[in-house]
Every structure is written in C-alpha cells, then in structure tokens.
Amino acid sequence: MKICPRLENQSSEPLYLQLYQYLKEEIQTGGIPSLKRLPSIRELADDLHISKTTVQMAYQQLLAEGYVESKERSGYFVVKMEKEPFGDLPHFSQPPSEKKPTPAQKNILFDFYMSHIDVDHFPFQKWKAYVNQSLNSEFLSYGDKQGEPGLRSSISRYLRQARAVNCAEEQIVIGSGTQTIMRLLCQLIGLDGKKIAMEEPGYDGVRHVFQGLGFEMSPVKLEADGINLDALERSGAKVVYITPSHQFPLGMVMPITKRIKLLQWAEENGGLIIEDDYDGEFRYHGKPIPSLQGLDANGNVIYAGTFSKSLMPAIRMSYIVLPERLLHIYQANRFKYDQTVSRLHQRTLQMFMESGEWERHIRRMRKIYQKKHDLLLQTIKNTMGDYVKITGQNAGLHIVTQIKSRKSADELVEIAERLGVKVYSTTANWSIGQEKGNPLILLGFGGLSEEQIVEGIELLHEAWLPFYEDQQKPIDSHVT
Ligand SMILES: Cc1ncc(COP(=O)(O)O)c(C=O)c1O
C-alpha cells in the first residue's frame, strides 16, 4: 500500500488536514481497504518528509471520526466497513412530472417562456458597484423583519408615483417571492373557515399556497373584462385574489367600472381583495393602468408586487402593501415572522433605487420589451395570419394565442418541441379543467432577442402547419 498524498506547504490548509482528507478519501473509496494497518507514525513521517506531529494529528482525526481504530503496540487499523458506505449515492425516484427530459427537450432552439427576462440589457456594472457598496460591516447582522426601512421607503415612493398605490413605507412587508409573501399574508388573514376566490384560469403558484394552507378554493370564471362578479358573489368567498392590470394568464385588463363594482363587493361583504400587480411596470400602448388599491378608500385591498419581471427573478424579492386592519395584526405579531430576503440584496436594491438607476432601468426595459412585443405580434400576423388570434397583448412579458387547431394545447406544445420551439399551455392554470375551445398557448418574449422571436415564430408555424383548421372558422373563445 502506497500512501502518496499531494501535500502543499503553500496551502492555507494545515498539512495535517490535507493528509487526513487524503486518507479519509482513500478509506472511503476502498483505496486503503478495510482492516488494513496504516503505516506507523514514524514511517509515514519519514516517507513524506513531514513531522511526526503532523501524521499523529491526521491519525487522531481519523480516529475521532471512527475511520480507524488504534490497537495497543500494533498501530492504527482501518475499521471494517460492512458494505462500501460511500460508494453508491442514494437513489431517489423522480416524481412523474419531473422525469428526465425527452430527447426533443434537450434541443430547444427557441424558448418562449413567460418568466424569462432580457439578460443582455441588465445593468451589470451598476448592479455590481452597489453589491460592493452594500457589503459593509454595518449590514452583516440581522436586519428589520419587515424589510430594510430605506428600501421600503423607496418602494413606497415608486408605488405612489408609478402605480398610484396609496401607501407609506410602514405598510410594506418584503418577502422572498410571491408565494412566500402570500403565505405570510394568509397567516395575517387567518384561516377560520375562509374561502378564497380566484380567477379561473389563474396563477397556479399562488393557488398552491392557498390550497396548501387549507383554504377552501372557489374558482370564479372569467369574462372578457375579468372576473365574473356575479359568480364571485355567489361563491360566498370573502377573500379574492386577482390580477386586474394584466390577468394571468389570459392578459385582459379589468376596466374601471368593474374595478369600482369589485370594491363595492368588498365593502358590502366585508371582503378582502388581493391585487397581484406582477408586471404592472410594463404597459406598451395606452396609458399605464393605475392600481386597484389606489381607488380603494376603505382599506379592503392588499396590493402585491414583485421584482421578478421588472428586475430579475433571481433576486427573489416581492412585497405586499397592507391595509390598516392587517397592518395592526402584523405589527402585533411581527416578532413571529422573520425576514426572508437577504439584507445585502435589499441594500443593493435600495441603492439602485435611490440613485435613480431603477427608474432608468424600467424606462429602458419598457422600450426594449415594447420592440420585442410589437415584433412578436407583427411576426405572428405575417406568418400565421388568421390561424391565430392574439389576446392579452400590450402589457407584461407574455401574450396569449388561440390556435385554430383540433389538437389540444398540450399536443401543440409537444409538436412544437419536436422542432425545437418551446411554448406553454395554460393547463396548469385551470383548477377545474379547461373547457372546450380553441387551444390556448402562452408566448413569453422577454428572454428572446428580436432575431430569435422572428425565427422562433417561423419555425413554430412550420411545426403547426399540418395541424391548423380552416382559416375562416371563427375562434371558439374560453371567456364569454
Ligand atoms: C401572477 C403572477 N404573480 C407573481 C409572479 C412572480 O412570482 P415571484 O415573485 O415569486 O417571482 C408571477 C410569475 O410569473 C405571476 O405570474
């Protein structure tokens, strides 16, 4: 048995640790077999030209961890391993939905994923500078549980100006992503037999949170202008989660008349409205749609926002604006709830916002996304013509297309994937199953370049060409 580790005198790791690490790995992998006697301390020290103390310390560590045992006057022996304990990694079977990608999935040329953002125009230099500045000893300890006050102040200023949200920094609670912040909100609302209504189809990410916490769900059908208020009333729910400025996934905007009726519903029924304004920064044609919360004089709306579309999903930062009655509950219980976003990221974003860089970024990205959005619409019109009806356009980072085809949306997704185009069905967004109607396909455009958008749509058209129905046939809609 030859023991020949590579010991580096220059390394910051002490020699005895390097030797211990080497011996441990040899034992684990069977290089030094079970029951084998290790060389004596003197032998190994001479062999490796190191001190006896170094070898002794390495052996002591192996002894302490149970890799070797010491026998009086005989030396150190590797313990008996019944079975190679480190040879095989544990094997976990994959859940059915996450099975290995099919060969087609590996060759994706164009991915129209709605949560991809444009990374080519991300202000890396500026962001890095603020990351550096935020790495300050002052901010290495725990921060405010509600979120950094300076960041909350910047967010509230921005929300008042850009989204007409009525808020002060005290009302804002920061959390790592929309699901996390919704979980906190549910704790504040309390369960006691409450039913939550949601748009059908709606954002499955949040539905899973509500269901997971045991709320009874009431899926409420959509009309062309958003949630059906009669059905909401009939549902008996006292809490409703909606996406009024760009319905997810179908993309309609709730008009002011309906917003006012919805607020009346809340006032008359002691209801609460959770407004998820997930991509309100990006409106390309027409005026920005002010928030529903800003119209509410009675504190019945909880406004929720995220930086996932406007900045980057990786930062995992979202927030809620609490109306007074929930703010009191939060403040009375705040010691129970920890902050889930890194303080350093919060500091970085705070500096980014305070410097004016955030607003410049939004203005710049709005122009970039608008170009991509317009190009996507134009390309679909030019290549697919009347085989496709577009809805949900003019905002956010995705559009909805209805395809004149007898194939289901999931089948169309698979057909596209075979040619290397990844598009998305809305199947997961329906909780009680999609009704009949022409298949709906979501197309995100944020993460693709202009060239990729054109090439991707042309390839998609080629993939679907054999499966289109008569062009003249009217589209069978999913909403009334
Ligand atoms: C309706 C809706 N809300 C919020 C989000 C963003 O979630 P998060 O803040 O967890 O990234 C998305 C992402 O697609 C969404 O569709």
Coordinates of C-alpha atoms and ligand atoms in Angstrom, one line a residue:
M1 CA 0.0 0.0 0.0
K2 CA 1.5 3.2 -1.1
I3 CA 0.4 6.4 0.6
C4 CA 1.3 9.4 -1.6
P5 CA -0.8 12.4 -1.0
R6 CA -0.1 15.8 -2.7
L7 CA 0.7 17.9 0.3
E8 CA 1.1 21.6 -0.4
N9 CA 3.2 23.6 2.0
Q10 CA 1.9 26.9 0.5
S11 CA -1.8 26.0 1.1
S12 CA -3.8 27.8 3.7
E13 CA -5.0 24.4 4.9
P14 CA -2.7 22.9 7.5
L15 CA -0.7 19.8 6.4
Y16 CA -2.3 17.5 8.9
L17 CA -5.8 18.4 7.5
Q18 CA -4.5 17.7 3.9
L19 CA -3.2 14.4 5.0
Y20 CA -6.3 13.5 7.0
Q21 CA -8.5 14.4 3.9
Y22 CA -6.4 12.2 1.6
L23 CA -6.5 9.2 4.0
K24 CA -10.2 9.6 4.6
E25 CA -11.0 9.6 0.9
E26 CA -8.7 6.6 0.3
I27 CA -10.6 4.7 3.0
Q28 CA -14.0 5.8 1.7
T29 CA -13.2 4.7 -1.8
G30 CA -11.5 1.5 -0.9
G31 CA -8.0 2.7 -1.9
I32 CA -7.0 1.7 1.6
P33 CA -9.0 -1.5 2.3
S34 CA -10.9 -2.4 5.5
L35 CA -8.9 -3.8 8.4
K36 CA -5.6 -2.6 6.8
R37 CA -2.9 -1.4 9.1
L38 CA -1.8 2.1 8.4
P39 CA 2.0 2.8 8.3
S40 CA 3.4 3.7 11.7
I41 CA 3.6 7.4 12.5
R42 CA 7.4 7.4 12.2
E43 CA 7.4 5.5 8.9
L44 CA 4.9 7.8 7.3
A45 CA 6.5 10.9 8.6
D46 CA 9.9 9.8 7.2
D47 CA 8.3 8.8 3.8
L48 CA 6.5 12.1 3.3
H49 CA 9.2 14.3 4.9
I50 CA 6.8 15.8 7.4
S51 CA 6.8 15.9 11.1
K52 CA 5.6 13.1 13.3
T53 CA 3.1 15.5 14.9
T54 CA 1.5 16.2 11.5
V55 CA 0.9 12.4 11.0
Q56 CA -0.2 12.0 14.5
M57 CA -2.8 14.8 14.3
A58 CA -4.1 13.3 11.0
Y59 CA -4.5 9.9 12.6
Q60 CA -6.1 11.3 15.6
Q61 CA -8.7 13.0 13.5
L62 CA -9.4 9.7 11.6
L63 CA -9.7 8.0 15.0
A64 CA -12.1 10.6 16.3
E65 CA -14.3 10.2 13.3
G66 CA -14.2 6.4 13.5
Y67 CA -12.4 5.6 10.3
V68 CA -9.5 3.9 12.1
E69 CA -9.0 2.2 15.5
S70 CA -5.9 2.1 17.5
K71 CA -4.6 -1.2 18.9
E72 CA -2.1 -1.1 21.6
R73 CA 1.5 -1.7 20.4
S74 CA 0.2 -2.6 17.0
G75 CA -0.7 0.7 15.5
Y76 CA -3.7 2.1 13.6
F77 CA -6.1 -0.1 11.6
V78 CA -8.9 0.9 9.2
V79 CA -12.2 -0.2 10.7
K80 CA -14.2 -2.9 9.0
M81 CA -16.7 -1.5 6.6
E82 CA -19.7 -4.0 6.2
K83 CA -20.6 -2.5 2.9
E84 CA -18.9 0.2 1.0
P85 CA -20.7 3.0 2.7
F86 CA -19.8 5.8 0.4
G87 CA -19.7 4.0 -2.9
D88 CA -23.2 4.5 -4.0
L89 CA -25.1 7.7 -3.9
P90 CA -28.6 7.4 -2.5
H91 CA -31.1 6.9 -5.3
F92 CA -34.3 8.9 -5.2
S93 CA -37.0 8.1 -7.8
Q94 CA -38.2 11.2 -9.7
P95 CA -41.8 12.4 -9.4
P96 CA -43.6 11.6 -12.7
S97 CA -43.8 15.3 -13.8
E98 CA -40.0 15.7 -13.4
K99 CA -38.9 12.7 -15.4
K100 CA -35.8 13.1 -17.5
P101 CA -36.2 15.5 -20.4
T102 CA -37.2 13.8 -23.6
P103 CA -34.6 14.0 -26.4
A104 CA -36.6 16.7 -28.0
Q105 CA -36.4 18.9 -24.9
K106 CA -32.7 18.8 -25.0
N107 CA -32.6 20.6 -28.4
I108 CA -34.6 23.6 -27.7
L109 CA -33.6 26.4 -30.0
F110 CA -36.2 29.0 -29.0
D111 CA -37.8 29.1 -25.6
F112 CA -40.9 31.4 -25.3
Y113 CA -41.0 31.1 -21.5
M114 CA -43.0 33.9 -19.9
S115 CA -40.8 34.3 -16.9
H116 CA -37.6 34.8 -18.8
I117 CA -36.3 38.4 -18.8
D118 CA -33.9 40.2 -21.1
V119 CA -30.5 39.5 -19.6
D120 CA -28.5 41.2 -22.3
H121 CA -29.6 44.7 -21.1
F122 CA -29.2 44.0 -17.4
P123 CA -27.1 46.9 -15.9
F124 CA -24.4 44.5 -14.6
Q125 CA -21.8 47.2 -13.9
K126 CA -24.1 49.4 -11.9
W127 CA -25.5 46.5 -10.0
K128 CA -22.0 45.1 -9.2
A129 CA -21.0 48.5 -7.9
Y130 CA -24.0 48.6 -5.5
V131 CA -23.4 45.0 -4.5
N132 CA -19.9 46.1 -3.5
Q133 CA -21.1 49.0 -1.6
S134 CA -23.7 47.0 0.3
L135 CA -21.0 44.7 1.5
N136 CA -20.5 46.8 4.6
S137 CA -19.8 45.6 8.1
E138 CA -22.8 47.6 9.2
F139 CA -25.2 45.3 7.3
L140 CA -23.8 41.9 8.2
S141 CA -26.2 41.4 11.2
Y142 CA -29.9 40.7 11.1
G143 CA -32.0 43.5 9.6
D144 CA -35.5 44.7 10.1
K145 CA -38.0 41.8 10.0
Q146 CA -40.4 43.8 7.8
G147 CA -37.6 44.6 5.3
E148 CA -35.0 47.4 5.2
P149 CA -36.7 50.7 6.1
G150 CA -34.8 52.5 3.3
L151 CA -35.8 50.0 0.7
R152 CA -39.4 50.1 1.9
S153 CA -39.3 53.9 1.6
S154 CA -38.0 53.7 -2.0
I155 CA -40.6 51.1 -2.9
S156 CA -43.5 53.2 -1.4
R157 CA -42.3 56.3 -3.3
Y158 CA -42.2 54.4 -6.5
L159 CA -45.6 52.8 -6.0
R160 CA -47.2 56.1 -5.2
Q161 CA -45.8 57.7 -8.3
A162 CA -45.9 54.9 -10.9
R163 CA -48.8 52.7 -9.8
A164 CA -51.0 55.2 -7.9
V165 CA -50.8 53.0 -4.8
N166 CA -51.8 54.7 -1.6
C167 CA -49.0 53.7 0.8
A168 CA -46.4 54.6 3.3
E169 CA -43.2 52.6 4.0
E170 CA -44.8 51.3 7.3
Q171 CA -47.4 49.4 5.3
I172 CA -44.9 47.5 3.1
V173 CA -43.6 44.0 4.0
I174 CA -40.9 42.5 1.9
G175 CA -40.6 38.7 1.3
S176 CA -38.7 36.3 -0.9
G177 CA -41.1 35.8 -3.8
T178 CA -44.8 36.0 -4.3
Q179 CA -45.6 32.5 -2.8
T180 CA -43.6 33.4 0.3
I181 CA -45.3 36.7 0.8
M182 CA -48.7 35.2 0.2
R183 CA -48.1 32.6 2.8
L184 CA -47.4 35.4 5.3
L185 CA -50.5 37.2 4.2
C186 CA -52.6 34.1 4.7
Q187 CA -51.3 33.9 8.3
L188 CA -52.4 37.5 8.8
I189 CA -55.8 37.0 7.2
G190 CA -56.4 33.8 9.3
L191 CA -58.0 30.6 8.2
D192 CA -61.1 30.1 10.3
G193 CA -63.2 28.5 7.5
K194 CA -62.4 31.2 5.0
K195 CA -62.9 30.6 1.3
I196 CA -60.6 32.2 -1.2
A197 CA -61.9 33.0 -4.7
M198 CA -59.5 33.0 -7.6
E199 CA -59.8 33.8 -11.3
E200 CA -60.3 30.7 -13.4
P201 CA -57.8 30.3 -15.1
G202 CA -55.4 31.9 -12.7
Y203 CA -51.9 31.8 -11.2
D204 CA -51.3 28.3 -10.1
G205 CA -48.2 29.3 -7.9
V206 CA -50.5 31.2 -5.6
R207 CA -53.3 28.7 -5.8
H208 CA -51.0 26.0 -4.5
V209 CA -50.1 28.2 -1.5
F210 CA -53.8 28.8 -0.6
Q211 CA -54.6 25.1 -1.0
G212 CA -51.5 24.0 0.9
L213 CA -52.6 26.2 3.9
G214 CA -56.0 24.5 3.8
F215 CA -58.1 27.4 2.5
E216 CA -61.2 26.3 0.6
M217 CA -60.9 27.5 -3.0
S218 CA -63.6 29.0 -5.2
P219 CA -62.5 29.2 -8.8
V220 CA -64.5 32.0 -10.5
K221 CA -64.9 32.1 -14.3
L222 CA -63.5 35.0 -16.3
E223 CA -65.4 37.2 -18.7
A224 CA -63.8 39.3 -21.4
D225 CA -63.2 42.1 -18.9
G226 CA -62.0 40.0 -16.0
I227 CA -63.6 38.1 -13.1
N228 CA -67.3 37.4 -13.2
L229 CA -68.6 39.5 -10.3
D230 CA -72.0 37.7 -10.1
A231 CA -70.2 34.4 -9.8
L232 CA -67.9 35.9 -7.2
E233 CA -70.9 37.0 -5.1
R234 CA -72.5 33.6 -5.5
S235 CA -69.3 31.8 -4.4
G236 CA -69.7 33.1 -0.9
A237 CA -65.9 33.8 -0.6
K238 CA -64.8 36.7 1.5
V239 CA -61.3 36.9 0.0
V240 CA -60.5 37.2 -3.7
Y241 CA -57.0 37.0 -5.3
I242 CA -56.9 38.8 -8.7
T243 CA -54.5 40.1 -11.3
P244 CA -56.6 43.1 -12.6
S245 CA -54.0 45.0 -14.6
H246 CA -52.9 42.1 -16.7
Q247 CA -54.8 39.0 -15.9
F248 CA -52.6 35.9 -15.5
P249 CA -52.6 34.1 -17.8
L250 CA -55.2 35.4 -20.2
G251 CA -54.0 39.0 -20.1
M252 CA -57.2 41.1 -20.0
V253 CA -57.3 44.4 -18.2
M254 CA -60.1 45.0 -15.7
P255 CA -61.9 48.2 -16.7
I256 CA -62.6 51.0 -14.1
T257 CA -66.3 50.2 -14.0
K258 CA -65.7 46.7 -12.9
R259 CA -63.0 47.8 -10.5
I260 CA -65.4 50.0 -8.8
K261 CA -68.0 47.2 -8.6
L262 CA -65.4 44.9 -7.2
L263 CA -64.5 47.4 -4.5
Q264 CA -68.3 47.7 -3.7
W265 CA -68.5 43.9 -3.4
A266 CA -65.7 44.1 -0.8
E267 CA -67.2 46.9 1.1
E268 CA -70.7 45.3 1.2
N269 CA -69.5 41.8 2.1
G270 CA -66.7 42.6 4.5
G271 CA -64.4 41.2 1.8
L272 CA -60.7 41.5 1.1
I273 CA -59.2 41.8 -2.4
I274 CA -55.6 40.6 -3.0
E275 CA -54.4 42.6 -6.0
D276 CA -51.3 40.9 -7.7
D277 CA -49.7 43.6 -9.9
Y278 CA -46.9 41.3 -11.0
D279 CA -46.0 43.1 -14.3
G280 CA -47.6 46.5 -13.9
E281 CA -44.3 48.3 -14.9
F282 CA -44.7 47.2 -18.5
R283 CA -47.6 48.7 -20.4
Y284 CA -46.7 49.4 -24.1
H285 CA -49.7 51.0 -25.7
G286 CA -52.1 53.3 -24.0
K287 CA -51.7 54.8 -20.5
P288 CA -50.4 52.8 -17.6
I289 CA -53.3 51.2 -15.7
P290 CA -53.3 52.6 -12.1
S291 CA -53.7 50.1 -9.3
L292 CA -57.0 49.0 -7.9
Q293 CA -55.6 49.6 -4.4
G294 CA -55.4 53.3 -5.3
L295 CA -59.1 53.5 -5.9
D296 CA -60.0 51.9 -2.6
A297 CA -60.9 54.3 0.2
N298 CA -61.9 51.6 2.7
G299 CA -58.7 49.6 3.2
N300 CA -60.1 46.4 1.6
V301 CA -57.3 45.8 -0.9
I302 CA -53.9 44.2 -0.3
Y303 CA -51.5 45.3 -3.1
A304 CA -48.8 42.8 -4.0
G305 CA -45.8 43.4 -6.3
T306 CA -42.6 41.6 -7.4
F307 CA -39.2 42.5 -8.8
S308 CA -39.2 39.3 -10.8
K309 CA -40.3 40.8 -14.1
S310 CA -39.0 44.3 -13.7
L311 CA -35.5 43.5 -12.4
M312 CA -34.7 39.8 -12.2
P313 CA -36.4 36.7 -10.8
A314 CA -33.1 35.5 -9.2
I315 CA -33.3 38.2 -6.6
R316 CA -36.5 36.6 -5.1
M317 CA -37.9 39.8 -3.9
S318 CA -41.6 40.8 -3.7
Y319 CA -43.7 42.8 -1.3
I320 CA -47.2 43.4 0.0
V321 CA -48.8 46.7 1.0
L322 CA -51.0 46.0 4.0
P323 CA -54.2 48.0 4.7
E324 CA -54.6 49.2 8.2
R325 CA -56.5 46.3 9.7
L326 CA -53.9 43.8 8.6
L327 CA -51.1 46.1 9.4
H328 CA -52.2 46.1 13.1
I329 CA -52.2 42.3 13.1
Y330 CA -48.8 42.2 11.5
Q331 CA -47.3 44.7 14.0
A332 CA -48.8 42.9 17.0
N333 CA -47.2 39.7 15.7
R334 CA -44.1 40.8 13.9
F335 CA -41.8 39.0 16.3
K336 CA -43.2 35.8 14.9
Y337 CA -42.3 36.5 11.3
D338 CA -38.7 36.5 10.0
Q339 CA -37.5 38.4 7.0
T340 CA -36.8 36.0 4.1
V341 CA -34.8 38.2 1.8
S342 CA -31.0 38.7 2.3
R343 CA -30.3 42.1 3.8
L344 CA -27.4 42.6 1.4
H345 CA -29.7 42.2 -1.6
Q346 CA -32.1 44.6 0.0
R347 CA -29.4 47.1 0.5
T348 CA -28.2 46.7 -3.1
L349 CA -31.7 47.3 -4.4
Q350 CA -32.2 50.2 -2.1
M351 CA -29.1 52.0 -3.5
F352 CA -30.1 51.1 -7.0
M353 CA -33.5 52.7 -6.4
E354 CA -32.2 55.8 -4.5
S355 CA -29.7 56.6 -7.3
G356 CA -32.4 56.8 -9.9
E357 CA -31.0 53.8 -11.7
W358 CA -34.2 51.8 -11.1
E359 CA -36.4 54.2 -13.0
R360 CA -33.9 54.5 -15.8
H361 CA -33.8 50.7 -15.9
I362 CA -37.6 50.5 -16.1
R363 CA -37.8 53.1 -18.8
R364 CA -35.0 51.4 -20.8
M365 CA -36.6 47.9 -20.4
R366 CA -40.0 49.2 -21.3
K367 CA -38.7 50.4 -24.7
I368 CA -36.8 47.1 -25.3
Y369 CA -39.7 44.9 -24.4
Q370 CA -42.1 47.1 -26.4
K371 CA -40.0 46.5 -29.5
K372 CA -40.0 42.8 -28.9
H373 CA -43.7 42.7 -28.1
D374 CA -44.6 44.6 -31.3
L375 CA -42.3 42.5 -33.4
L376 CA -43.8 39.3 -31.9
L377 CA -47.3 40.5 -32.8
Q378 CA -46.3 41.5 -36.3
T379 CA -44.4 38.3 -37.0
I380 CA -47.4 36.2 -35.8
K381 CA -49.7 38.2 -38.0
N382 CA -47.3 37.9 -41.0
T383 CA -46.6 34.2 -40.7
M384 CA -49.7 32.6 -39.0
G385 CA -52.3 35.1 -40.2
D386 CA -55.9 34.0 -39.4
Y387 CA -54.9 30.7 -37.9
V388 CA -54.1 32.5 -34.7
K389 CA -55.9 35.0 -32.5
I390 CA -53.9 37.1 -30.1
T391 CA -55.2 38.3 -26.8
G392 CA -53.6 39.6 -23.6
Q393 CA -51.2 41.8 -25.5
N394 CA -49.9 45.3 -24.8
A395 CA -48.5 44.6 -21.3
G396 CA -46.1 42.4 -19.4
L397 CA -43.8 39.8 -20.9
H398 CA -46.2 37.4 -22.5
I399 CA -49.1 37.2 -24.8
V400 CA -51.8 34.6 -25.3
T401 CA -52.5 33.0 -28.6
Q402 CA -55.5 30.9 -29.6
I403 CA -54.8 28.5 -32.3
K404 CA -57.3 27.3 -34.9
S405 CA -56.5 23.6 -34.5
R406 CA -58.2 20.4 -33.4
K407 CA -55.2 19.5 -31.4
S408 CA -55.1 20.2 -27.7
A409 CA -52.8 22.9 -26.3
D410 CA -50.6 20.2 -24.7
E411 CA -50.4 18.4 -28.1
L412 CA -49.4 21.6 -29.9
V413 CA -46.7 22.2 -27.2
E414 CA -45.3 18.8 -27.9
I415 CA -45.4 19.2 -31.7
A416 CA -43.6 22.5 -31.4
E417 CA -41.0 21.0 -29.1
R418 CA -40.1 18.3 -31.7
L419 CA -38.9 21.1 -33.9
G420 CA -37.0 22.9 -31.1
V421 CA -39.6 25.5 -30.1
K422 CA -40.7 25.6 -26.5
V423 CA -44.1 27.2 -25.9
Y424 CA -46.5 26.8 -23.0
S425 CA -50.1 25.7 -22.4
T426 CA -52.3 27.1 -19.7
T427 CA -53.3 23.6 -18.5
A428 CA -51.8 24.2 -15.0
N429 CA -53.6 27.4 -14.6
W430 CA -57.1 25.8 -14.6
S431 CA -58.1 24.3 -11.4
I432 CA -61.3 22.6 -12.5
G433 CA -60.2 21.7 -16.0
Q434 CA -60.2 23.7 -19.2
E435 CA -63.4 23.9 -21.1
K436 CA -63.6 23.2 -24.8
G437 CA -62.5 26.0 -27.1
N438 CA -59.5 26.5 -29.3
P439 CA -56.2 25.7 -27.7
L440 CA -54.5 28.5 -25.8
I441 CA -50.8 28.9 -26.0
L442 CA -48.7 31.3 -23.9
L443 CA -45.8 33.0 -25.6
G444 CA -43.2 34.9 -23.5
F445 CA -40.9 37.2 -25.3
G446 CA -38.7 38.8 -22.6
G447 CA -35.8 36.4 -22.9
L448 CA -35.5 36.1 -26.7
S449 CA -33.7 38.5 -29.0
E450 CA -35.5 40.1 -31.9
E451 CA -34.0 37.7 -34.3
Q452 CA -34.9 34.7 -32.2
I453 CA -38.5 35.9 -32.0
V454 CA -38.8 36.0 -35.8
E455 CA -37.0 32.7 -36.3
G456 CA -38.9 31.0 -33.5
I457 CA -42.3 32.0 -34.8
E458 CA -41.5 31.0 -38.3
L459 CA -40.4 27.6 -37.0
L460 CA -43.5 27.3 -34.8
H461 CA -45.7 28.0 -37.8
E462 CA -43.8 25.3 -39.8
A463 CA -44.4 22.8 -36.9
W464 CA -48.1 23.6 -36.6
L465 CA -48.9 24.0 -40.3
P466 CA -50.3 20.4 -40.8
F467 CA -52.5 20.8 -37.8
Y468 CA -54.3 24.1 -38.5
E469 CA -58.1 24.1 -39.1
D470 CA -60.0 26.1 -41.7
Q471 CA -58.8 29.7 -41.5
Q472 CA -62.3 31.1 -42.0
K473 CA -63.7 29.2 -38.9
P474 CA -64.3 31.6 -36.1
I475 CA -62.2 31.2 -32.9
D476 CA -64.0 29.4 -30.1
S477 CA -63.2 31.5 -27.1
H478 CA -62.7 30.5 -23.5
V479 CA -64.3 33.5 -22.0
T480 CA -67.7 34.9 -22.6
Ligands
LIG1 C1 -49.5 36.2 -11.4 C2 -48.0 36.2 -11.0 N1 -47.7 36.7 -9.9 C3 -46.4 36.8 -9.5 C4 -45.4 36.2 -10.3 C5 -44.0 36.3 -9.8 O1 -43.7 35.5 -8.8 P1 -42.3 35.7 -7.9 O2 -42.4 37.0 -7.2 O3 -42.4 34.5 -7.0 O4 -41.2 35.5 -8.9 C6 -45.7 35.6 -11.5 C7 -44.7 35.0 -12.3 O5 -44.9 34.5 -13.4 C8 -47.1 35.6 -11.9 O6 -47.4 35.0 -13.0

